[in-house]
Structures are given as structure tokens and as C-alpha cells.
Coordinates of C-alpha atoms and ligand atoms in Angstrom, one line a residue:
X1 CA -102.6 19.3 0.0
X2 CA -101.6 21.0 3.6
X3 CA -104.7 20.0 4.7
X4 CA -103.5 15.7 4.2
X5 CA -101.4 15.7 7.0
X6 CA -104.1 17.3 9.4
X7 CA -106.7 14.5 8.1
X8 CA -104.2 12.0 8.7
X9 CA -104.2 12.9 12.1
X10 CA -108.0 13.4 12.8
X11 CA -108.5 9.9 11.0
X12 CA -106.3 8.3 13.5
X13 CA -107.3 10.8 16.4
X14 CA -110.9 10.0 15.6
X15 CA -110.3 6.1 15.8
X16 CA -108.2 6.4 19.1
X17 CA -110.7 8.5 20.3
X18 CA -113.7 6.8 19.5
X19 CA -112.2 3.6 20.2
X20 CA -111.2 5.1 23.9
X21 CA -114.9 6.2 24.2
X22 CA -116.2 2.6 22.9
X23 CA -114.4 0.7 25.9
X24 CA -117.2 0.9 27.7
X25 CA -119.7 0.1 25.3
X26 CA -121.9 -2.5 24.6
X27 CA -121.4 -5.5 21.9
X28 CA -124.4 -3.6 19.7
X29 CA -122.8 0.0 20.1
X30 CA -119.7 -1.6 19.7
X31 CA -120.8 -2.8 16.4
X32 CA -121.9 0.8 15.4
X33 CA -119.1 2.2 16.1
X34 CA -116.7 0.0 13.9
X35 CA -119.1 0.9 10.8
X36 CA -118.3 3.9 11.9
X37 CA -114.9 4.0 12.0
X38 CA -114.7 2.1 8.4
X39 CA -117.0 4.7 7.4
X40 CA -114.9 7.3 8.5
X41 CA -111.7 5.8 7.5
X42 CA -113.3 5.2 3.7
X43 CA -114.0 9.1 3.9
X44 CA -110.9 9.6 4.7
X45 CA -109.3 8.0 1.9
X46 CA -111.3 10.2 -0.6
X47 CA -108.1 12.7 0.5
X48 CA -108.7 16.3 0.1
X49 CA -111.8 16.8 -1.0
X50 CA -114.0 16.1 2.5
X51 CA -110.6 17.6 4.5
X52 CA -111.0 21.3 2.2
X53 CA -115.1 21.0 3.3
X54 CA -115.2 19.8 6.6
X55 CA -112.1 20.2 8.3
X56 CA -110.0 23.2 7.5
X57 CA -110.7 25.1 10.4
X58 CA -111.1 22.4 12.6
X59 CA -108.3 21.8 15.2
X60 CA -106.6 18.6 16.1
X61 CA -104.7 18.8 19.6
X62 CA -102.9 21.8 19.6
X63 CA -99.8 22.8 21.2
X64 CA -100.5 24.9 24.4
X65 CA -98.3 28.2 22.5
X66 CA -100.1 28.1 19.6
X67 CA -103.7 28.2 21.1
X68 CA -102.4 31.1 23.5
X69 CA -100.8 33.2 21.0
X70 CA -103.9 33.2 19.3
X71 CA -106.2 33.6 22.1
X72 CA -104.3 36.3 23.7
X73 CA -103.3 38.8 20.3
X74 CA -100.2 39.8 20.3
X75 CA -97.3 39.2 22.6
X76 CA -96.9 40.9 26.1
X77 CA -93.8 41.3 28.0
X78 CA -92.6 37.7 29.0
X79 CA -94.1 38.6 32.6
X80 CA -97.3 38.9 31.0
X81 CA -96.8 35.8 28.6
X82 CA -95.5 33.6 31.8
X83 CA -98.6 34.5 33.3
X84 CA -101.0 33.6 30.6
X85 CA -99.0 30.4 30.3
X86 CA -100.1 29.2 33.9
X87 CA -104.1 30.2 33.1
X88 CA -103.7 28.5 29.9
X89 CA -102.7 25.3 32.1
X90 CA -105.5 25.6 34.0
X91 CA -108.3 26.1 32.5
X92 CA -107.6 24.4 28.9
X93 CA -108.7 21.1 28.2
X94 CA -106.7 18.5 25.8
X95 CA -108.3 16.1 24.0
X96 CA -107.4 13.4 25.5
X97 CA -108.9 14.9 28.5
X98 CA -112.3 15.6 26.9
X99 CA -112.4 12.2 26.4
X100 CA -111.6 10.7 29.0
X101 CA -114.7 13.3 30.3
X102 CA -116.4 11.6 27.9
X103 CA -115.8 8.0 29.1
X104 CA -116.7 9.1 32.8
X105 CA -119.4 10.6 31.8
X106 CA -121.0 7.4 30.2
X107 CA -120.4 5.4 33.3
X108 CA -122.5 7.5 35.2
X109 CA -125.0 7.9 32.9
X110 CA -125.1 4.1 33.4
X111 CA -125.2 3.9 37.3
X112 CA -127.7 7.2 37.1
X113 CA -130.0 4.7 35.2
X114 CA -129.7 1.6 37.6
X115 CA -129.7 3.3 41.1
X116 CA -131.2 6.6 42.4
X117 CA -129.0 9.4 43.6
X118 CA -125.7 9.2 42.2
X119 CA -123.6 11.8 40.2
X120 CA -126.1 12.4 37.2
X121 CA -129.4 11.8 38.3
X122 CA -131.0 10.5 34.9
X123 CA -134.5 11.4 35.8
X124 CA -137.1 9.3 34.0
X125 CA -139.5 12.4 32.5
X126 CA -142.6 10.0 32.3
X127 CA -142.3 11.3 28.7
X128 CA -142.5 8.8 26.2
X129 CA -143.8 9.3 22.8
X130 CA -142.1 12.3 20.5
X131 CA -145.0 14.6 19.3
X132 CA -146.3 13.5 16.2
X133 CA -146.7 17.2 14.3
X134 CA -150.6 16.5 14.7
X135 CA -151.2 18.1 18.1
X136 CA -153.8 20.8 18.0
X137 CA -155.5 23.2 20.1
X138 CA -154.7 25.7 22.9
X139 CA -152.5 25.6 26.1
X140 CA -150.7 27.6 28.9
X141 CA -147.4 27.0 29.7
X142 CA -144.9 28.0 32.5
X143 CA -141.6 28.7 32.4
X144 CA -140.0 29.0 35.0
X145 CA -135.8 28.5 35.9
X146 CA -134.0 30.6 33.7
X147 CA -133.2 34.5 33.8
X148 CA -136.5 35.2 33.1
X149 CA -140.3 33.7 34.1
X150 CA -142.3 33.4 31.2
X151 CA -146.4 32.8 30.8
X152 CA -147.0 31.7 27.3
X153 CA -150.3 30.5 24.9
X154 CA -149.1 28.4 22.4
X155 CA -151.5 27.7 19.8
X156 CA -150.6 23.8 17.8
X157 CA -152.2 24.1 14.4
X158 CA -152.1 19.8 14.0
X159 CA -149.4 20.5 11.5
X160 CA -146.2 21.3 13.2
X161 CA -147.1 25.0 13.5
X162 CA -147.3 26.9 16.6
X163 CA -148.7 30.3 17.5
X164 CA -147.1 32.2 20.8
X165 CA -148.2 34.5 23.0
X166 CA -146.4 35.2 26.0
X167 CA -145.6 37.7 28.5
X168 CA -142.0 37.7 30.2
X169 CA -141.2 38.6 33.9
X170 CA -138.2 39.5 36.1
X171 CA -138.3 37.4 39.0
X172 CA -136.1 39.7 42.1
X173 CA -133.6 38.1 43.7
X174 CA -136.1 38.6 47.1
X175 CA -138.8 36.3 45.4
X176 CA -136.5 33.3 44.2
X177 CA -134.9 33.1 48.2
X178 CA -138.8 33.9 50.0
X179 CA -141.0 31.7 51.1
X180 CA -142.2 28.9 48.7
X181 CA -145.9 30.0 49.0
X182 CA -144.8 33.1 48.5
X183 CA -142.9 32.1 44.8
X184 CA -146.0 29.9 43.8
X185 CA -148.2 33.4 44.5
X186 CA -146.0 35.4 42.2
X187 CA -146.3 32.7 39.6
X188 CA -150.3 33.5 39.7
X189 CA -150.2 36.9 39.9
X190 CA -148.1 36.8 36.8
X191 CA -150.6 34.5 35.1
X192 CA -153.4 36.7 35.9
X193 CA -151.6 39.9 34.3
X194 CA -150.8 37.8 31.3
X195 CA -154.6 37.4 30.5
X196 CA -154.7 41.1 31.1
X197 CA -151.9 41.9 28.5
X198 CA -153.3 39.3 25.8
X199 CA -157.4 40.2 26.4
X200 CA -157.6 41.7 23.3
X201 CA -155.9 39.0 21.0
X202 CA -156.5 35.9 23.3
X203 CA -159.7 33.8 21.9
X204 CA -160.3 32.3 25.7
X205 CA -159.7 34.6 28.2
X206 CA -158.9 33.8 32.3
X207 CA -162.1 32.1 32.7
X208 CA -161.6 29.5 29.9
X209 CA -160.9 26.3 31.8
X210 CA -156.8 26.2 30.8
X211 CA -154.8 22.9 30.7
X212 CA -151.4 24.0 31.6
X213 CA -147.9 22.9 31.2
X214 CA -145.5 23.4 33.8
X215 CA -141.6 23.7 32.8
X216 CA -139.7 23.9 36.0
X217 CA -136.3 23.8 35.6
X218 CA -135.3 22.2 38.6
X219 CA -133.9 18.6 39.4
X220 CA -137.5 16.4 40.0
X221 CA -138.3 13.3 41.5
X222 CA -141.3 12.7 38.9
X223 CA -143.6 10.3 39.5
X224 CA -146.2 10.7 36.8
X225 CA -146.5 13.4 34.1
X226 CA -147.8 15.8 36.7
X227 CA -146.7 14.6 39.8
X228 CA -143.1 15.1 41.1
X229 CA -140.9 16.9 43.7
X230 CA -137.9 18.7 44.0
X231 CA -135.0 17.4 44.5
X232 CA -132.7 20.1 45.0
X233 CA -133.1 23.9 44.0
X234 CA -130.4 24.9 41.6
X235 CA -129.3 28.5 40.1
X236 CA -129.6 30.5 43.0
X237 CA -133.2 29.9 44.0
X238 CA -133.7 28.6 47.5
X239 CA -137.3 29.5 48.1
X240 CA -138.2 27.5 51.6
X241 CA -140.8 24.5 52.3
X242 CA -140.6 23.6 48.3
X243 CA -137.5 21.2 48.4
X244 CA -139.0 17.4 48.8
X245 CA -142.6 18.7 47.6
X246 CA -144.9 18.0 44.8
X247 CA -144.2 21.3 42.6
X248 CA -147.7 20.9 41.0
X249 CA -149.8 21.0 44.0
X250 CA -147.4 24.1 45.1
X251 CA -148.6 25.7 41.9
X252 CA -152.1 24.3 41.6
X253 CA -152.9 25.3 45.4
X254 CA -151.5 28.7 44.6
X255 CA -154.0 28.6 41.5
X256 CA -156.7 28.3 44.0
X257 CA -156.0 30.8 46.3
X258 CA -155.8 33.2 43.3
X259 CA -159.2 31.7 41.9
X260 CA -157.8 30.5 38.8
X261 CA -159.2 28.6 36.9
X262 CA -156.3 26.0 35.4
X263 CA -155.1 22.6 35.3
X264 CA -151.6 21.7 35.7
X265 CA -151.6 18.7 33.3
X266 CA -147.9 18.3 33.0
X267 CA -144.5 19.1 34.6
X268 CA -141.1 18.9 32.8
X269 CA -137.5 20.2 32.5
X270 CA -136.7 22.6 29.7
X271 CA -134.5 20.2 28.5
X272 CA -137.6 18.0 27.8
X273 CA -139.2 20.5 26.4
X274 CA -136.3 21.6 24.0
X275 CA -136.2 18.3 23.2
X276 CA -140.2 17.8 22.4
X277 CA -140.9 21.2 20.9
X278 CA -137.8 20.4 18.1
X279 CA -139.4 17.2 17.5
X280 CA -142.5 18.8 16.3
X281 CA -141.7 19.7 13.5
X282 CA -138.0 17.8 13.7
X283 CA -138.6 14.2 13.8
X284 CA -135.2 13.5 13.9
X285 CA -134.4 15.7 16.9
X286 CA -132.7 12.8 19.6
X287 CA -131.4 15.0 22.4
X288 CA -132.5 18.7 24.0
X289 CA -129.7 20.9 25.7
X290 CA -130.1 24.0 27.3
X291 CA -126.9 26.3 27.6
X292 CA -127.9 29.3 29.2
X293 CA -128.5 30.5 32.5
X294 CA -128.0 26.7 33.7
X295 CA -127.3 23.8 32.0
X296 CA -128.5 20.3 31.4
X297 CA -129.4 17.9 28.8
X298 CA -132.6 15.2 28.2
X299 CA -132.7 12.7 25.5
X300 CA -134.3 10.0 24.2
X301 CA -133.3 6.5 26.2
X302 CA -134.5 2.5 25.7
X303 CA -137.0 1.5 28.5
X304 CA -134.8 -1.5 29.0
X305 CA -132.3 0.6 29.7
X306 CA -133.7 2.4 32.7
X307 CA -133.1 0.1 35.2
X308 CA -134.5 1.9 38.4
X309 CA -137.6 2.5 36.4
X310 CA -140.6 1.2 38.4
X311 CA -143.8 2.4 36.7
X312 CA -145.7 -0.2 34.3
X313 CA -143.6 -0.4 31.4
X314 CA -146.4 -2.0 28.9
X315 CA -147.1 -1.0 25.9
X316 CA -143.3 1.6 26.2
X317 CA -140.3 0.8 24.1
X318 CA -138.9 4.3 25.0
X319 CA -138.3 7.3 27.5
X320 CA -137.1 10.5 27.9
X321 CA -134.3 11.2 30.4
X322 CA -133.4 14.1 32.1
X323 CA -130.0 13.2 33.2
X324 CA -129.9 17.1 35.5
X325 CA -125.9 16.5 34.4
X326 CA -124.9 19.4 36.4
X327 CA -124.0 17.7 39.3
X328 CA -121.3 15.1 36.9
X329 CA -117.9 15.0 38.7
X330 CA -118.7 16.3 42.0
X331 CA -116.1 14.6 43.3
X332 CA -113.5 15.9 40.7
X333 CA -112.3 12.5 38.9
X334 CA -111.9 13.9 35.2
X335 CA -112.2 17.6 35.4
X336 CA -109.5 19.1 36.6
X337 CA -110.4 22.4 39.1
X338 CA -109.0 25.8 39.5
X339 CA -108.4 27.7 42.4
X340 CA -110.5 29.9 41.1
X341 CA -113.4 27.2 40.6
X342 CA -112.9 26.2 44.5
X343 CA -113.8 30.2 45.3
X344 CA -116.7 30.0 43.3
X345 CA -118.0 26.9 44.8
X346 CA -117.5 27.6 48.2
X347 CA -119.5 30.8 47.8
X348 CA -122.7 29.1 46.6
X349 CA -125.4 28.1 48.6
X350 CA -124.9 24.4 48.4
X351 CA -120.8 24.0 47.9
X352 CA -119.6 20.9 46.3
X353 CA -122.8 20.4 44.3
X354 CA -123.9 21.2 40.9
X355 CA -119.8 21.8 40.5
X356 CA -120.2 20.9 36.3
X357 CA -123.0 23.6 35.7
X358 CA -120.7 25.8 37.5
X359 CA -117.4 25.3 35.0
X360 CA -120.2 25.7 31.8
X361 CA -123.4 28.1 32.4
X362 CA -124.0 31.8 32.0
X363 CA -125.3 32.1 35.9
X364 CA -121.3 31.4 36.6
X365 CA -119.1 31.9 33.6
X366 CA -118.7 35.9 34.7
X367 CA -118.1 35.9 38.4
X368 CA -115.1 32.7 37.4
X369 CA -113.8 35.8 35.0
X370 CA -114.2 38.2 38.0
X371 CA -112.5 36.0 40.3
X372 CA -109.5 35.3 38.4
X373 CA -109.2 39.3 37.5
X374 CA -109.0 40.6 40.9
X375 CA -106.8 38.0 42.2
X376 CA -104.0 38.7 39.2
X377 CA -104.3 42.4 40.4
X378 CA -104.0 41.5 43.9
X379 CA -101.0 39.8 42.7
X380 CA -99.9 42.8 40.6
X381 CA -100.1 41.3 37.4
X382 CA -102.8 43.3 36.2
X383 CA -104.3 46.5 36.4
X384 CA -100.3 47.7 38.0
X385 CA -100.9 51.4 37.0
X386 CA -104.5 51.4 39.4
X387 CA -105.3 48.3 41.3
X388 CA -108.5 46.4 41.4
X389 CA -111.6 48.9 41.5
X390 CA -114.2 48.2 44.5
X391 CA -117.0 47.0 42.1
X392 CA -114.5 44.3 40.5
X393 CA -114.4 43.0 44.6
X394 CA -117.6 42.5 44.3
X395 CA -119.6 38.9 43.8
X396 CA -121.5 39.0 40.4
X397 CA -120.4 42.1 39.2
X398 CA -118.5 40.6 36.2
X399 CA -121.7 39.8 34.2
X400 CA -121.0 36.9 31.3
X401 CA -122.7 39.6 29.0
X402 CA -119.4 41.4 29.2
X403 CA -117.6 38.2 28.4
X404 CA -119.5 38.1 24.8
X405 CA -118.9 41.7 24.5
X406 CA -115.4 41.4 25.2
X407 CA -114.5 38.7 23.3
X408 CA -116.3 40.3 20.3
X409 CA -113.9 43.4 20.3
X410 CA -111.6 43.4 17.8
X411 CA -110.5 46.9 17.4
X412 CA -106.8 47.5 17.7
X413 CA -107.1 49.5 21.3
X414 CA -110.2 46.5 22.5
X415 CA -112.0 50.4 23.0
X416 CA -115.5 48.0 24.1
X417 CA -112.7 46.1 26.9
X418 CA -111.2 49.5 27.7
X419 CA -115.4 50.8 28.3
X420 CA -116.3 47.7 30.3
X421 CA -113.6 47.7 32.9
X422 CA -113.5 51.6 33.4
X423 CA -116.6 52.7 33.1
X424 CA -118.9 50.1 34.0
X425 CA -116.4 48.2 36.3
X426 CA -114.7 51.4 37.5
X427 CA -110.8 50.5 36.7
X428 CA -109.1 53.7 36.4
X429 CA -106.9 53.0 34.0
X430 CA -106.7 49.8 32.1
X431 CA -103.3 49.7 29.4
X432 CA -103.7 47.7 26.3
X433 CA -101.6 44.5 28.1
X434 CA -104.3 44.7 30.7
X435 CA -107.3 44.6 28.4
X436 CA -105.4 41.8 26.5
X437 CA -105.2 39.5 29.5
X438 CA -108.6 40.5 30.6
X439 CA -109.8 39.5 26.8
X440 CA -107.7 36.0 27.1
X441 CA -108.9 35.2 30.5
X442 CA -112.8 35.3 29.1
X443 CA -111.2 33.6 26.0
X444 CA -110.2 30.6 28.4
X445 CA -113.5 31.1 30.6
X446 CA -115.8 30.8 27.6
X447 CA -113.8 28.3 25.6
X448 CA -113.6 25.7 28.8
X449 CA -117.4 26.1 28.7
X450 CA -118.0 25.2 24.8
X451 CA -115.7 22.5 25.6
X452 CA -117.3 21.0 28.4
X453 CA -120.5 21.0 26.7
X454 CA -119.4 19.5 24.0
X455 CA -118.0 16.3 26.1
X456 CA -121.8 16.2 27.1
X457 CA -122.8 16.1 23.2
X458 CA -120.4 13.4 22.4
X459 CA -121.2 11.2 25.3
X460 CA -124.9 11.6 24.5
X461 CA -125.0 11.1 21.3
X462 CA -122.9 7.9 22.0
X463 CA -124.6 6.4 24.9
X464 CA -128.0 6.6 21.9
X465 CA -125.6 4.9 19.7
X466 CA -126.2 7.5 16.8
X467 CA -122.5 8.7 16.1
X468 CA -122.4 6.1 13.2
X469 CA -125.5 7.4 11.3
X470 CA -126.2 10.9 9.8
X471 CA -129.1 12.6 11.0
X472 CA -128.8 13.2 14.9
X473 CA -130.2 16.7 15.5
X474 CA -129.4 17.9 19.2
X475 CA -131.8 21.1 20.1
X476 CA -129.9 23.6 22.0
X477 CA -131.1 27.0 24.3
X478 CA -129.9 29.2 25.9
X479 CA -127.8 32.5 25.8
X480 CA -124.7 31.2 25.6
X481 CA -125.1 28.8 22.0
X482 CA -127.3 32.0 21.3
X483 CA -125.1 34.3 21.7
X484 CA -121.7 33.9 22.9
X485 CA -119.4 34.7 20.0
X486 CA -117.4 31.6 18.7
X487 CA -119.1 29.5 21.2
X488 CA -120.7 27.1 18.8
X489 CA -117.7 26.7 16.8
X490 CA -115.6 26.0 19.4
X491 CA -117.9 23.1 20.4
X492 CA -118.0 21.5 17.0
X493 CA -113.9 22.1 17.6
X494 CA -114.2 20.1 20.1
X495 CA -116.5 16.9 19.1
X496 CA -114.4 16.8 15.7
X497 CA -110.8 16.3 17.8
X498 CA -113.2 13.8 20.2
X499 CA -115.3 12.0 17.3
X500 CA -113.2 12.7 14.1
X501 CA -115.7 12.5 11.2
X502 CA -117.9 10.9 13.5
X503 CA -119.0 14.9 14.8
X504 CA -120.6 15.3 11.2
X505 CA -123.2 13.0 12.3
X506 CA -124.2 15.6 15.1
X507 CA -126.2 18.5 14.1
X508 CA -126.0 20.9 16.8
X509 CA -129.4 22.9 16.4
X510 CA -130.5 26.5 17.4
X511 CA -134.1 25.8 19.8
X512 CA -135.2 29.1 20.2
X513 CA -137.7 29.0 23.5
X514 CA -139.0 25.4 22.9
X515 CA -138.9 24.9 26.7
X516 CA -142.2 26.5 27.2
X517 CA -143.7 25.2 23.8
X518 CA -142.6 21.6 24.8
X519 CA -144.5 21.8 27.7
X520 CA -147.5 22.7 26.7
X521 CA -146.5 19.8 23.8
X522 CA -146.1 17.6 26.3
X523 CA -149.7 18.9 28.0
X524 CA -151.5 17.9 25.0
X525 CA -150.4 14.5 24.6
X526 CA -151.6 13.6 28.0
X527 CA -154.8 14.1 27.4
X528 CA -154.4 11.7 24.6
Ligands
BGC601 C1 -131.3 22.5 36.5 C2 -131.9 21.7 35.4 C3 -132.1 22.6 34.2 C4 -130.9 23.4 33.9 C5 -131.1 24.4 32.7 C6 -130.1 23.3 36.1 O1 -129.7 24.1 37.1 O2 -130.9 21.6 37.6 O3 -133.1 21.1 35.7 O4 -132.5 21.9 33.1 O5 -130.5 24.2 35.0 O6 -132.1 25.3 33.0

């Protein structure tokens, strides 16, 4: 019976909110979304017995105390508590916030789809059919625009099964910022070892004559399935004379020079391929996200709806979008900035772009943590016994693995905190209120992130009109849904104080490495 009172309030919070988020809909979505609503509100009236499923852990808006007493352990002197109190204020989110986040978010989606170059790009993939489960036969894909560069073989048996072989690279820092030439050759190279590694397994070695898909994880101007060129380098590469050109003739000309053999049939974002590779063997799949070392989401949009489109649209009822929302707010309207955000921005290679990737993805997430540690010890509010070490001065050295790590760490003395800050950060000597604080700052850091993303989800899932109907399955990637503790629950969290019941119509899904198997998805179906 406790639980009545809290359904009470996610009933009406859910109608407020959804009815907020439906201001700006159409008459159609409008539609859906009052069945909705009477849906929800008929669920709601079966009382306790959908709150003790669904919604017992699930928060409403909370009061700003109670979340921090529970994200920071127990209390700390009232210095320490006063402090925590003014990073809570910064970096949470309310609900109403999120949804207002939410609202913004679909207006730009809108103007991304009528005019070129606004906030959210809403690149049209040139994608248009899911996968049907009957693909077959042998491709090469590319990965390339997360931590890692990957060459892969995926194998489509024509019944929604897939066999991989793939060979993973670390791409230096030296090779992401060289010459584009340069990047493209590396690319080849790496090719031509992966045939070396797989020579013994492979039925078609290097000399086969490869169709290849290309996932490049970069904003693209595409023109045709394998024609496109980049917009803007994201995630720290900045490799010169590739910005404004066609990525693969860059990569097909680089093919050449290394006489290989291959045909780049296909370029696309990994949130495509998420997207695609789910499909195959979930038909249901709607939207592909990638939360990891960037972050982004594609999904599936009408044809009438993309405006700018200018390619024949015969014979298309539907396309994929890649809507490259990590440059949504760059102008701070909704999301309100730290000082700490500011710092980080200023120190990237393009400030004041790409600014929502920066307050969600793993490349970031650390170095925010980093920044807001050494500033409360310059301030003397943390680490008073030893002072800031000179590793936690420097940029990066705050890796968002330790955020996982550190949030994980439940032991009375937080001994895996204590390790991380002395030993590999090289803090003398860290008390328990300082390991506390550090633990509640990635609590905030990591918690802002799930948040965030889940904004994305809800305004997704509304702008396809699917929050009324079970069944919408959104394919996520990436290290942090992977693997950051509490990360996914904090998300669903989120989209049940936005959506109310609503959220159960959203299946957030695990889509382990479909980027690379989407592309070479996608590579069959154009030679359909
Ligand atoms: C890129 C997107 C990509 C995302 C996730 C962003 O930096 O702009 O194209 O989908 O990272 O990898």
C-alpha cells in the first residue's frame, strides 16, 4: 500500500509530463499519446499490483537531500555536506528539466530535418529498408571511431545468424592527429594483417575480391550509400586534408596504393549499424544508440518527414536518420553548464561544439571528474591533509574506468577509491571524507550522463510516435550501458519520472558490437 501514493504521483507526473512533451506534436502523435495516457491511467487504476512490479524502485522527483544523502554514504562534517550541496546543484537534473530537454530536443530534430546545418544534424543514412534476416554470404567491415579500430568478416547465414571474425587495433594518439593519407594507410595496413591473423580459418583470403562496409563514426554529408564526406571530426581525431572529403575514396585510394583488392560498398555511422545489425534478428528494433567512447543516436524516420531530402524518393516510405545529436544545445538553451563543463570545452580542439557528447560520453565523463577534484583541492575542500598530486593536474589522467570502479566500491573504507587516488593518481593521503566526495562527485558525473541519455530515448522514441505501443526495442553500445555500474537503471529512472508508464513501452537493449556487423548488413543489401 506505500507504494499508492508514489503511483499517484507518476500517474499524474507521467500525464504532465507527457502532455509537456506532446505540445509540440502533431494532431496523429497527438492522438497516440492520449491512448496512451488512458492507457496508462487504466493501469494505473489496477492499484498496487503494476506499482509492486514496475515501479518500486523507480523514483519520482526527488528532494535534492534525499538524492545526496544517498549518493554521498554517510554524512560528512557540514563543510563537507555544504559542499556536496552546491555540486549536487549543478550537475543534477530535475524532471522537469529533462523534459523540457526533451521538448528542445524534438524541435530540433524538426528543423535538423527541414534545413542543413543546424544544432542536430539529422543526417539522412541513404539507408532504407531494415534487413530482412535473409542476408547471406561474406563481407569485410571497418570500424573505425571508437577506442578501438576493428577489421571484422562477418559471415550472414540467410537466417539471422552471424559468424565474426575480427581483429582489434589501438589507433596512437600520433595517427588519429597525422595526416589523413596517413590514417587511411594505417587502415590498410591493418586490413592486410587481419588476413594474416585469420589465414588459417578464413575461406577467402586477401585476394578474394571483398565487398566492404565502412562504419565511420564521424558526422557525414552522405550522398549515396557509399559516397559521403566529413563534416566535422569528433572524439579527438583531427587527422588533416579529410574534413569536406569523400571518406570512401580516402579509403578506397589507400586500398590501392596497398594493392588491395576491396570494394567499399557502403559507409555508415555505428549508430546505423547498431540499429541494422539488431534488426536482424530484432524486427522490432526502432532506434540504435551508441554510449561509449562518443555518443549519438540513428533511428528509423518517415520519408515525408525529411524535408531537406533531395534524392528520388520513389518507391521509399522510410529512412534511417543519423541525427550526430552531439552537437544538441550548443548554444546552452536547456542544459544548464558547469564551470567545470566550460574548462572542458575550452580545452578541446573545436570549443563550443559537440558540447552534449561532452556532458554524456566515456571520452569526457573522467577528465569532468578530474576537473572538479583538483579544483575542490585547490580550494581546500579536499585532499586538506596532501593537496592535489601532479598526475591529478594533468588532462585525461582521470580515466572514466575509474569512475565505474569507484562507484562500484562498497566496502566500508572505499579501499578500490583509496588505491585509485594514491597509487595510480598519486594522492598521498586520501581520508575516508575525501574518498566519499571523490565517490559522490563520479556519482553526479555518471548519473548526469544516464540522464541525459535518457532525454535522447524519450524524445526519440516520441518524435517515432511509439511511446503508446509496447514493443519499441532501442539497441544500445558502448562502454558505458556496458559497463558503467547503475548506469542503465538510472536511465530507465529517468524515462519512468519523464514518460510514467509510458517508459515500459521502451526496451532499452544490450547491442554488443553491431556497428561493424551492421555495416557489412548494410553492404549486402546494396547489392540487392
Ligand atoms: C560522432 C558520431 C558517432 C558517435 C558515437 C560522435 O562523436 O559524431 O558520428 O556516432 O560519436 O561513436
Amino acid at each position: 500500500m506505500d507504494s499508492l501514493p508514489l503511483q499517484l504521483l507518476l500517474g499524474v507526473g507521467s500525464v504532465l509530463g507527457v502532455y509537456t512533451i506532446a505540445l509540440e506534436l502533431s494532431t496523429e502523435q497527438l492522438e497516440s499519446f492520449l491512448l496512451g495516457i488512458g492507457i496508462g491511467l487504466s493501469v494505473f487504476a489496477l492499484g498496487s499490483v503494476v506499482t509492486s512490479q514496475s515501479y518500486t524502485n523507480k523514483t519520482a522527483e526527488k528532494p535534492r537531500s534525499e538524492r545526496s544523502i544517498k549518493e554521498a554514504g554517510p554524512p560528512q562534517t557540514p563543510h563537507h555536506v555544504h559542499v556536496l550541496s552546491q555540486l549536487q546543484d549543478m550537475f543534477e537534473l530535475s524532471t522537469s528539466q529533462l523534459q523540457r530537454i526533451v521538448k528542445q530536443m524534438l524541435w530540433d530534430m524538426n528543423r535538423g530535418l527541414e534545413k542543413d546545418n543546424e544544432a542536430i544534424k539529422m543526417l539522412p543514412t541513404h539507408v532504407c529498408h531494415l534487413p530482412k534476416g535473409t542476408e547471406a554470404g561474406s563481407y569485410l567491415a571497418l570500424d573505425l571511431g571508437g577506442t578501438n579500430f576493428r577489421v571484422c568478416v562477418f559471415t550472414l547465414d540467410g537466417k539471422g545468424g552471424v559468424e565474426t571474425r575480427q581483429s582489434k587495433f589501438m589507433i596512437a594518439d600520433a595517427v588519429k592527429t597525422s595526416e589523413g593519407a596517413a590514417l587511411f594507410d594505417f587502415i590498410a595496413d591493418c586490413v592486410k594483417q587481419f588476413f594474416v591473423d585469420h589465414q588459417d580459418t578464413l575461406s577467402n583470403g586477401v585476394n578474394h575480391k571483398w565487398k566492404l562496409g565502412f562504419c565511420f563514426s564521424f558526422p557525414v554529408n552522405q550522398v549515396s550509400i557509399n559516397e559521403g564526406s566529413l563534416l566535422v571530426w569528433t572524439k579527438g581525431f583531427t587527422a588533416s586534408n579529410v574534413v569536406g572529403e569523400n571518406a570512401v575514396k580516402l579509403l578506397q585510394d589507400a586500398f590501392t596504393r596497398k594493392s588491395l583488392n576491396i570494394e567499399v560498398s557502403a559507409l555508415v555511422n555505428d549508430t546505423t549499424g547498431t540499429l541494422m545489425s539488431l534488426a536482424y534478428s530484432k524486427p522490432s528494433t526502432c532506434a540504435g544508440m551508441i554510449l561509449g567512447t562518443g555518443s549519438n543516436c540513428a533511428y528509423i524516420e518517415k520519408i515525408e518527414n525529411i524535408i531537406k531530402y533531395k534524392g528520388s524518393r520513389e518507391g521509399i516510405s522510410e529512412m534511417l536518420i543519423n541525427m550526430e545529436w552531439g552537437g544538441f544545445d550548443d548554444t546552452h538553451i536547456v542544459i544548464p553548464r558547469t564551470k567545470y563543463d566550460y574548462k572542458l570545452d575550452s580545452d578541446t580542439p573545436t570549443p563550443g561544439t559537440w558540447t552534449f557528447e561532452q556532458l554524456i560520453s566515456g571520452l569526457y565523463l573522467g577528465e569532468i571528474v578530474r576537473i572538479v577534484l583538483s579544483d575542490l583541492a585547490d580550494q581546500g575542500d579536499l585532499f586538506e591533509n596532501c593537496g592535489a598530486s601532479p598526475e591529478l593536474k594533468k588532462k585525461n589522467a582521470f580515466e572514466t574506468a575509474y569512475m565505474s570502479k569507484i562507484e562500484i566500491d562498497n566496502s566500508h573504507d572505499l579501499i578500490k577509491v583509496k588505491q585509485i587516488l594514491e597509487v595510480q593518481l598519486g594522492i598521498k593521503h586520501t581520508t575516508l571524507i575525501d574518498r566519499r566526495i571523490v565517490k559522490s562527485v563520479c556519482a553526479l558525473v555518471g548519473t548526469r550522463s544516464a540522464r541525459l541519455a535518457a532525454a535522447g530515448v524519450a524524445a526519440v522514441v516520441t518524435k517515432m510516435n511509439k511511446l503508446a505501443t509496447p514493443g519499441c526495442i532501442v539497441g544500445i553500445d558502448g562502454s558505458l550501458f556496458e559497463l558503467y555500474p547503475n548506469y542503465q537503471n538510472r536511465m530507465r529512472s529517468a524515462l519512468v519520472e519523464m514518460l510514467g508508464m509510458c517508459a515500459d513501452n521502451i526496451t532499452l537493449e544490450q547491442a554488443r558490437d553491431g556497428s561493424g556487423q551492421g555495416a557489412a548488413l548494410i553492404a549486402a543489401l546494396a547489392e540487392e
